[in-house]
């Protein structure tokens, strides 16, 4: 057994089997009419992990989550929960519970009655129900709201009730489908902190679906980026941001500049891509067997100067087209001279030198900060 495969607590001197993944998908595929909504998805979520599935609207996130919950049967592939094949297990027998974006609360029941609903149906003894409702209310900090009705609560409080209702059955895996999607920005931020606290306190496995990359980056231990039903990359937030494996991931996570063109020259460490507008962009990296490439450079990796800069791998003159003040940072769009190419730049605020539209500037960046990708079909249009 390798240290990496070991996921359970190790007791010195005892051979402890690694716990199986909390949820594992192998070749998970779901076809509705003809197009697959989810295609050949492999992923493995470890016990206690906060795992996110991130992707644009319509990419298959909800379908994947519903398949894990048991509300959807896979067309092909295998799903294991806690090491057991669960394809044929009905939803109510799976040790998972789902929190939906629309809270799906009963408006004619109080908060406590909403939370107790599942246990009542299961005919649990009254004392047990009341104790568990109290504990669930406490875990989401709604102790004093037991007798209120959903329409007497804020959006954030309703979502907490939905969380408590999902937690009361003591699932081992909590599935969250865009749980904060209906909340305004401020509440969303508060509930993100709340979710993170709950995850730490409960020690459960969380699988959250979201289209909000910032939310996924800030909450998750690992993220699967989904595109048109397929996984583009699985990794920690910093791996996904710093080392995207495809131009789609680079473009979807954070802001980036994508230069698309033909590979002009290439040696064993660096390549030069000539864009359609004629810009030569130098990037560290090697691509074999392709002629076209996309080069990604993050806006914060580009230096902006008002005087001619020292030599750099990439250096272009241009003028400021827009500048946006962001407090600690400024964000600027620079039009490269003699082309229509616009480059997004972000840098710490220099109050001594305001960014005025039309000002002549220089942009420089290092080839090592660029990432080069194959120019795959259907890739982002780039510049
Ligand atoms: P997401 O949650 O990422 O927005 P969904 O999983 O809801 O995406 O949908 C993925 C694709 O599957 C979409 O093209 C959607 O139209 C399709 N789809 C989802 N549910 C059904 C259904 N019940 N019947 C037919 N097509 C569906
Ligand atoms: Mg969805």
Coordinates of C-alpha atoms and ligand atoms in Angstrom, one line a residue:
X1 CA 0.0 0.0 0.0
X2 CA 1.4 3.4 -0.9
X3 CA 1.2 6.5 1.2
X4 CA -0.8 8.1 -1.5
X5 CA -3.5 5.4 -1.6
X6 CA -3.9 5.7 2.2
X7 CA -6.9 7.9 2.9
X8 CA -8.0 6.6 6.3
X9 CA -6.4 7.5 9.6
X10 CA -3.2 5.5 10.1
X11 CA -2.6 3.7 13.4
X12 CA 1.1 2.9 13.8
X13 CA 1.7 -0.8 13.7
X14 CA -1.7 -1.6 12.4
X15 CA -2.4 -2.4 8.8
X16 CA -5.5 -0.3 8.1
X17 CA -7.1 -0.7 4.7
X18 CA -7.5 2.6 2.8
X19 CA -11.1 3.7 2.8
X20 CA -12.8 3.3 -0.5
X21 CA -13.6 6.6 -2.3
X22 CA -16.9 8.2 -1.0
X23 CA -18.1 8.4 -4.6
X24 CA -16.5 7.0 -7.7
X25 CA -17.7 7.2 -11.3
X26 CA -16.3 5.1 -14.1
X27 CA -17.2 5.8 -17.6
X28 CA -20.4 7.5 -16.4
X29 CA -22.5 8.3 -19.5
X30 CA -26.1 9.7 -19.8
X31 CA -27.8 10.0 -23.1
X32 CA -31.2 11.6 -23.1
X33 CA -32.3 11.9 -26.7
X34 CA -29.3 11.5 -28.9
X35 CA -26.6 13.8 -27.6
X36 CA -24.9 12.6 -24.4
X37 CA -25.5 15.1 -21.5
X38 CA -22.6 13.3 -19.7
X39 CA -20.0 11.3 -21.5
X40 CA -17.4 8.8 -20.1
X41 CA -16.9 10.7 -16.8
X42 CA -14.3 9.2 -14.5
X43 CA -13.9 10.7 -11.1
X44 CA -13.2 9.7 -7.5
X45 CA -14.1 11.7 -4.5
X46 CA -12.4 10.9 -1.2
X47 CA -14.2 10.6 2.1
X48 CA -14.4 14.1 3.8
X49 CA -13.4 15.9 0.7
X50 CA -15.0 19.2 -0.5
X51 CA -15.2 18.4 -4.3
X52 CA -16.8 20.7 -6.9
X53 CA -18.1 20.1 -10.3
X54 CA -17.6 23.3 -12.3
X55 CA -18.7 24.2 -15.8
X56 CA -20.9 26.5 -17.9
X57 CA -24.7 26.1 -18.0
X58 CA -25.9 23.0 -19.8
X59 CA -22.6 21.1 -19.5
X60 CA -24.2 18.2 -17.5
X61 CA -23.5 19.2 -13.9
X62 CA -27.0 18.6 -12.6
X63 CA -27.3 15.3 -14.6
X64 CA -24.1 14.0 -13.0
X65 CA -25.3 15.0 -9.5
X66 CA -28.7 13.5 -10.0
X67 CA -27.1 10.2 -11.2
X68 CA -25.1 10.1 -7.9
X69 CA -28.3 10.9 -5.9
X70 CA -30.2 8.1 -7.7
X71 CA -32.7 10.4 -9.5
X72 CA -31.3 9.5 -12.9
X73 CA -30.0 6.2 -14.2
X74 CA -26.8 6.1 -16.2
X75 CA -27.0 4.9 -19.8
X76 CA -23.5 3.4 -19.4
X77 CA -20.8 3.3 -16.8
X78 CA -20.6 2.5 -13.1
X79 CA -21.2 4.5 -10.0
X80 CA -19.9 3.4 -6.6
X81 CA -20.7 4.9 -3.3
X82 CA -18.5 3.9 -0.4
X83 CA -17.0 1.2 -2.5
X84 CA -20.3 -0.5 -3.4
X85 CA -21.8 -0.5 -6.9
X86 CA -24.9 1.7 -6.6
X87 CA -26.2 1.8 -10.1
X88 CA -29.4 -0.1 -9.1
X89 CA -29.8 1.3 -5.6
X90 CA -32.9 3.4 -5.3
X91 CA -32.3 7.0 -4.3
X92 CA -33.8 6.5 -0.8
X93 CA -31.3 3.7 0.0
X94 CA -28.2 5.7 -1.0
X95 CA -26.3 7.4 1.9
X96 CA -26.5 10.7 0.1
X97 CA -28.7 13.8 0.4
X98 CA -29.2 16.7 -2.0
X99 CA -29.6 20.4 -1.4
X100 CA -31.2 22.1 -4.4
X101 CA -30.8 25.7 -5.6
X102 CA -34.6 26.2 -5.2
X103 CA -35.0 25.3 -1.5
X104 CA -38.1 23.2 -2.1
X105 CA -39.5 23.9 1.4
X106 CA -43.1 23.3 2.4
X107 CA -44.5 26.8 3.0
X108 CA -47.4 25.5 5.3
X109 CA -44.9 23.8 7.6
X110 CA -42.7 25.5 10.2
X111 CA -38.9 25.3 10.0
X112 CA -38.8 22.5 12.5
X113 CA -41.6 20.6 10.7
X114 CA -39.8 21.0 7.4
X115 CA -36.6 19.7 8.8
X116 CA -38.4 16.8 10.6
X117 CA -40.3 15.8 7.5
X118 CA -38.1 12.9 6.4
X119 CA -37.9 11.4 9.9
X120 CA -41.6 11.7 10.4
X121 CA -42.2 9.8 7.1
X122 CA -39.7 7.1 8.4
X123 CA -41.8 7.0 11.6
X124 CA -38.9 7.7 13.9
X125 CA -39.8 8.1 17.6
X126 CA -40.9 11.6 18.6
X127 CA -38.1 12.2 21.1
X128 CA -35.5 11.2 18.6
X129 CA -37.1 13.4 15.9
X130 CA -37.1 16.4 18.3
X131 CA -33.5 15.9 19.4
X132 CA -32.2 15.5 15.8
X133 CA -34.2 18.6 14.7
X134 CA -32.6 20.6 17.5
X135 CA -29.1 19.4 16.5
X136 CA -29.7 20.1 12.9
X137 CA -31.0 23.6 13.7
X138 CA -28.0 24.3 15.8
X139 CA -25.6 23.1 13.1
X140 CA -26.9 25.7 10.7
X141 CA -27.3 28.3 13.5
X142 CA -31.1 28.6 13.3
X143 CA -31.8 27.5 16.9
X144 CA -34.3 30.3 17.5
X145 CA -36.2 29.9 14.2
X146 CA -37.9 26.5 14.8
X147 CA -41.5 27.9 14.9
X148 CA -41.2 30.3 11.9
X149 CA -42.6 29.6 8.5
X150 CA -40.4 29.7 5.3
X151 CA -42.0 33.0 4.2
X152 CA -40.8 34.6 7.4
X153 CA -37.2 33.9 6.5
X154 CA -34.6 35.5 4.3
X155 CA -33.2 33.7 1.3
X156 CA -30.0 32.7 3.3
X157 CA -32.1 31.4 6.2
X158 CA -34.2 29.3 3.8
X159 CA -31.2 27.8 2.3
X160 CA -29.9 27.0 5.9
X161 CA -33.2 25.2 6.5
X162 CA -32.7 23.2 3.3
X163 CA -29.2 22.3 4.5
X164 CA -30.5 21.2 7.9
X165 CA -33.2 19.1 6.2
X166 CA -30.6 17.4 4.1
X167 CA -28.3 16.8 7.0
X168 CA -30.8 15.3 9.4
X169 CA -30.7 11.9 7.7
X170 CA -27.0 11.8 8.5
X171 CA -25.9 11.3 4.9
X172 CA -22.2 10.4 4.4
X173 CA -22.2 12.5 1.2
X174 CA -24.0 15.8 0.8
X175 CA -24.7 16.8 -2.8
X176 CA -25.2 20.5 -3.4
X177 CA -26.6 21.7 -6.7
X178 CA -25.8 25.4 -7.2
X179 CA -26.8 25.8 -3.5
X180 CA -26.2 29.5 -3.4
X181 CA -27.4 30.4 -6.9
X182 CA -30.6 32.2 -5.8
X183 CA -28.8 34.4 -3.3
X184 CA -27.6 38.0 -3.8
X185 CA -23.8 38.6 -3.7
X186 CA -23.5 39.5 -0.1
X187 CA -25.6 36.6 1.2
X188 CA -23.7 34.3 -1.1
X189 CA -20.4 35.3 0.4
X190 CA -21.8 34.8 3.9
X191 CA -23.2 31.4 3.0
X192 CA -19.9 30.4 1.4
X193 CA -18.3 30.9 4.8
X194 CA -21.2 28.9 6.4
X195 CA -20.8 26.0 4.0
X196 CA -17.1 25.9 4.6
X197 CA -17.6 25.9 8.4
X198 CA -20.3 23.1 8.1
X199 CA -18.0 21.0 6.0
X200 CA -15.2 21.3 8.6
X201 CA -17.4 20.7 11.5
X202 CA -19.3 17.7 10.1
X203 CA -16.4 16.0 8.3
X204 CA -18.8 14.9 5.6
X205 CA -18.0 14.5 1.9
X206 CA -19.4 17.5 0.0
X207 CA -20.0 17.4 -3.8
X208 CA -21.0 20.8 -5.0
X209 CA -22.1 21.8 -8.5
X210 CA -21.6 25.4 -9.5
X211 CA -21.0 27.5 -12.6
X212 CA -19.3 30.1 -10.5
X213 CA -15.5 29.7 -10.8
X214 CA -14.7 31.9 -7.9
X215 CA -17.0 29.9 -5.6
X216 CA -15.4 26.7 -6.7
X217 CA -11.9 28.0 -6.3
X218 CA -12.6 29.4 -2.8
X219 CA -14.5 26.5 -1.3
X220 CA -13.2 23.3 -2.8
X221 CA -10.3 21.0 -2.1
X222 CA -10.5 19.7 -5.7
X223 CA -12.5 20.8 -8.8
X224 CA -13.6 18.9 -11.8
X225 CA -14.0 21.2 -14.8
X226 CA -16.8 19.9 -17.1
X227 CA -17.3 20.9 -20.7
X228 CA -20.1 19.6 -22.8
X229 CA -20.5 16.5 -20.6
X230 CA -16.8 15.7 -20.5
X231 CA -14.2 16.3 -17.9
X232 CA -11.5 18.7 -19.1
X233 CA -9.4 18.7 -15.9
X234 CA -9.5 17.6 -12.3
X235 CA -7.2 19.3 -9.8
X236 CA -6.8 21.5 -6.8
X237 CA -7.8 25.1 -7.2
X238 CA -4.2 26.2 -7.7
X239 CA -3.5 23.4 -10.2
X240 CA -6.6 24.4 -12.2
X241 CA -5.6 28.1 -12.1
X242 CA -1.9 27.9 -12.5
X243 CA -1.6 24.9 -14.7
X244 CA -4.7 24.6 -16.9
X245 CA -4.4 21.6 -19.2
X246 CA -6.6 23.0 -21.9
X247 CA -7.3 26.5 -23.4
X248 CA -11.0 26.0 -22.3
X249 CA -9.9 25.6 -18.6
X250 CA -7.6 28.6 -18.9
X251 CA -10.3 30.7 -20.3
X252 CA -13.1 29.5 -18.0
X253 CA -11.2 29.9 -14.7
X254 CA -10.3 33.5 -14.1
X255 CA -9.5 36.0 -16.8
X256 CA -6.9 35.3 -19.4
X257 CA -5.6 36.6 -22.8
X258 CA -5.7 33.9 -25.5
X259 CA -3.5 34.4 -28.6
X260 CA -4.4 32.0 -31.4
X261 CA -2.2 31.5 -34.4
X262 CA 0.3 29.3 -36.3
X263 CA 3.5 28.0 -34.7
X264 CA 6.3 30.0 -36.5
X265 CA 9.4 28.6 -34.8
X266 CA 9.9 26.1 -32.1
X267 CA 13.0 24.8 -30.3
X268 CA 13.3 22.4 -27.3
X269 CA 12.0 24.9 -24.8
X270 CA 10.2 27.8 -26.5
X271 CA 7.8 28.4 -29.3
X272 CA 6.7 31.5 -31.2
X273 CA 3.1 31.7 -32.3
X274 CA 2.2 34.2 -35.0
X275 CA -1.4 35.4 -34.5
X276 CA -3.8 36.3 -37.4
X277 CA -3.1 40.0 -36.7
X278 CA 0.6 39.4 -37.1
X279 CA 1.8 39.5 -33.5
X280 CA 4.6 37.1 -32.6
X281 CA 4.0 35.7 -29.1
X282 CA 6.8 33.8 -27.4
X283 CA 5.8 31.0 -24.9
X284 CA 7.7 28.5 -22.9
X285 CA 6.6 25.0 -23.9
X286 CA 6.8 22.4 -26.6
X287 CA 3.9 21.2 -28.8
X288 CA 4.6 18.3 -31.1
X289 CA 2.6 17.2 -34.1
X290 CA 0.6 20.4 -34.4
X291 CA 0.9 23.6 -36.5
X292 CA -1.6 25.8 -34.7
X293 CA -1.5 26.9 -31.1
X294 CA -3.2 29.0 -28.4
X295 CA -1.1 30.9 -26.0
X296 CA -2.6 32.0 -22.7
X297 CA -1.2 34.8 -20.5
X298 CA -3.0 35.9 -17.3
X299 CA -3.6 39.7 -17.1
X300 CA -1.7 39.9 -13.7
X301 CA 1.5 38.5 -15.4
X302 CA 1.7 41.4 -17.8
X303 CA 3.7 44.5 -16.9
X304 CA 2.6 47.9 -18.1
X305 CA 5.0 50.7 -18.4
X306 CA 4.9 54.3 -19.6
X307 CA 8.5 54.4 -20.8
X308 CA 10.4 52.0 -23.1
X309 CA 11.0 48.9 -21.0
X310 CA 14.1 46.7 -20.9
X311 CA 14.2 43.8 -23.3
X312 CA 11.6 41.0 -22.6
X313 CA 10.5 37.8 -24.2
X314 CA 7.3 39.6 -25.3
X315 CA 7.2 43.4 -25.7
X316 CA 4.6 45.4 -27.5
X317 CA 3.8 49.1 -27.8
X318 CA 0.2 50.3 -27.6
X319 CA -2.2 52.7 -26.1
X320 CA -4.7 52.6 -23.2
X321 CA -8.2 51.9 -24.4
X322 CA -10.0 51.5 -21.1
X323 CA -8.9 51.5 -17.5
X324 CA -10.9 50.4 -14.5
X325 CA -10.2 51.2 -10.9
X326 CA -10.6 48.2 -8.7
X327 CA -9.3 49.7 -5.4
X328 CA -6.1 47.7 -4.8
X329 CA -5.7 47.0 -8.5
X330 CA -6.3 48.6 -11.8
X331 CA -7.5 46.7 -14.8
X332 CA -6.7 48.1 -18.3
X333 CA -7.3 47.2 -21.9
X334 CA -4.4 48.0 -24.1
X335 CA -4.7 48.2 -27.9
X336 CA -1.5 46.9 -29.5
X337 CA -0.1 49.4 -32.0
X338 CA -1.0 48.8 -35.7
X339 CA -3.5 46.0 -34.9
X340 CA -7.0 45.7 -33.4
X341 CA -5.6 43.3 -30.7
X342 CA -6.7 44.2 -27.2
X343 CA -4.9 42.9 -24.2
X344 CA -6.2 42.7 -20.7
X345 CA -3.8 43.8 -18.0
X346 CA -4.2 43.9 -14.2
X347 CA -1.7 45.4 -11.9
X348 CA -1.3 46.9 -8.4
X349 CA -2.7 50.4 -8.3
X350 CA -0.1 53.2 -8.8
X351 CA -1.9 56.3 -7.5
X352 CA 0.9 58.6 -8.8
X353 CA 0.2 57.8 -12.4
X354 CA -3.5 57.6 -13.3
X355 CA -4.4 55.6 -16.4
X356 CA -5.7 58.0 -18.9
X357 CA -7.4 56.7 -22.1
X358 CA -5.2 57.2 -25.2
X359 CA -1.9 57.2 -23.2
X360 CA 1.0 55.4 -25.0
X361 CA 2.2 52.4 -23.0
X362 CA 4.3 49.3 -23.3
X363 CA 3.4 45.8 -22.3
X364 CA 6.0 43.1 -21.4
X365 CA 5.7 39.6 -20.2
X366 CA 7.8 36.5 -19.9
X367 CA 7.6 33.4 -22.1
X368 CA 7.7 31.4 -18.9
X369 CA 4.4 32.9 -17.7
X370 CA 2.6 31.8 -20.9
X371 CA 1.0 28.4 -21.4
X372 CA 0.8 27.0 -24.9
X373 CA -2.0 24.6 -25.9
X374 CA -2.9 22.7 -29.1
X375 CA -5.3 24.7 -31.2
X376 CA -8.1 22.2 -30.9
X377 CA -11.3 22.4 -32.9
X378 CA -14.0 24.4 -31.3
X379 CA -11.6 26.2 -29.0
X380 CA -12.2 29.7 -27.6
X381 CA -11.9 32.3 -30.4
X382 CA -9.0 34.2 -28.7
X383 CA -7.3 37.3 -30.2
Ligands
LIG1 P1 -26.2 21.9 -16.1 O1 -26.7 21.5 -14.8 O2 -24.7 21.8 -16.2 O3 -26.7 23.2 -16.5 P2 -27.8 19.7 -17.1 O4 -27.2 18.5 -16.5 O5 -29.0 20.2 -16.5 O6 -26.7 20.8 -17.2 O7 -28.1 19.4 -18.6 C1 -27.1 18.9 -19.5 C2 -27.8 18.7 -20.9 O8 -28.7 17.6 -20.8 C3 -28.5 19.9 -21.4 O9 -28.3 19.9 -22.8 C4 -29.9 19.6 -21.1 O10 -30.8 20.2 -22.0 C5 -30.0 18.1 -21.2 N1 -31.0 17.5 -20.3 C6 -31.0 17.6 -19.0 N2 -32.1 17.0 -18.4 C7 -32.8 16.4 -19.5 C8 -34.0 15.6 -19.6 N3 -34.6 15.2 -18.5 N4 -34.3 15.3 -20.9 C9 -33.6 15.7 -21.9 N5 -32.5 16.4 -21.9 C10 -32.1 16.8 -20.7
LIG2 MG1 -27.8 22.5 -13.3

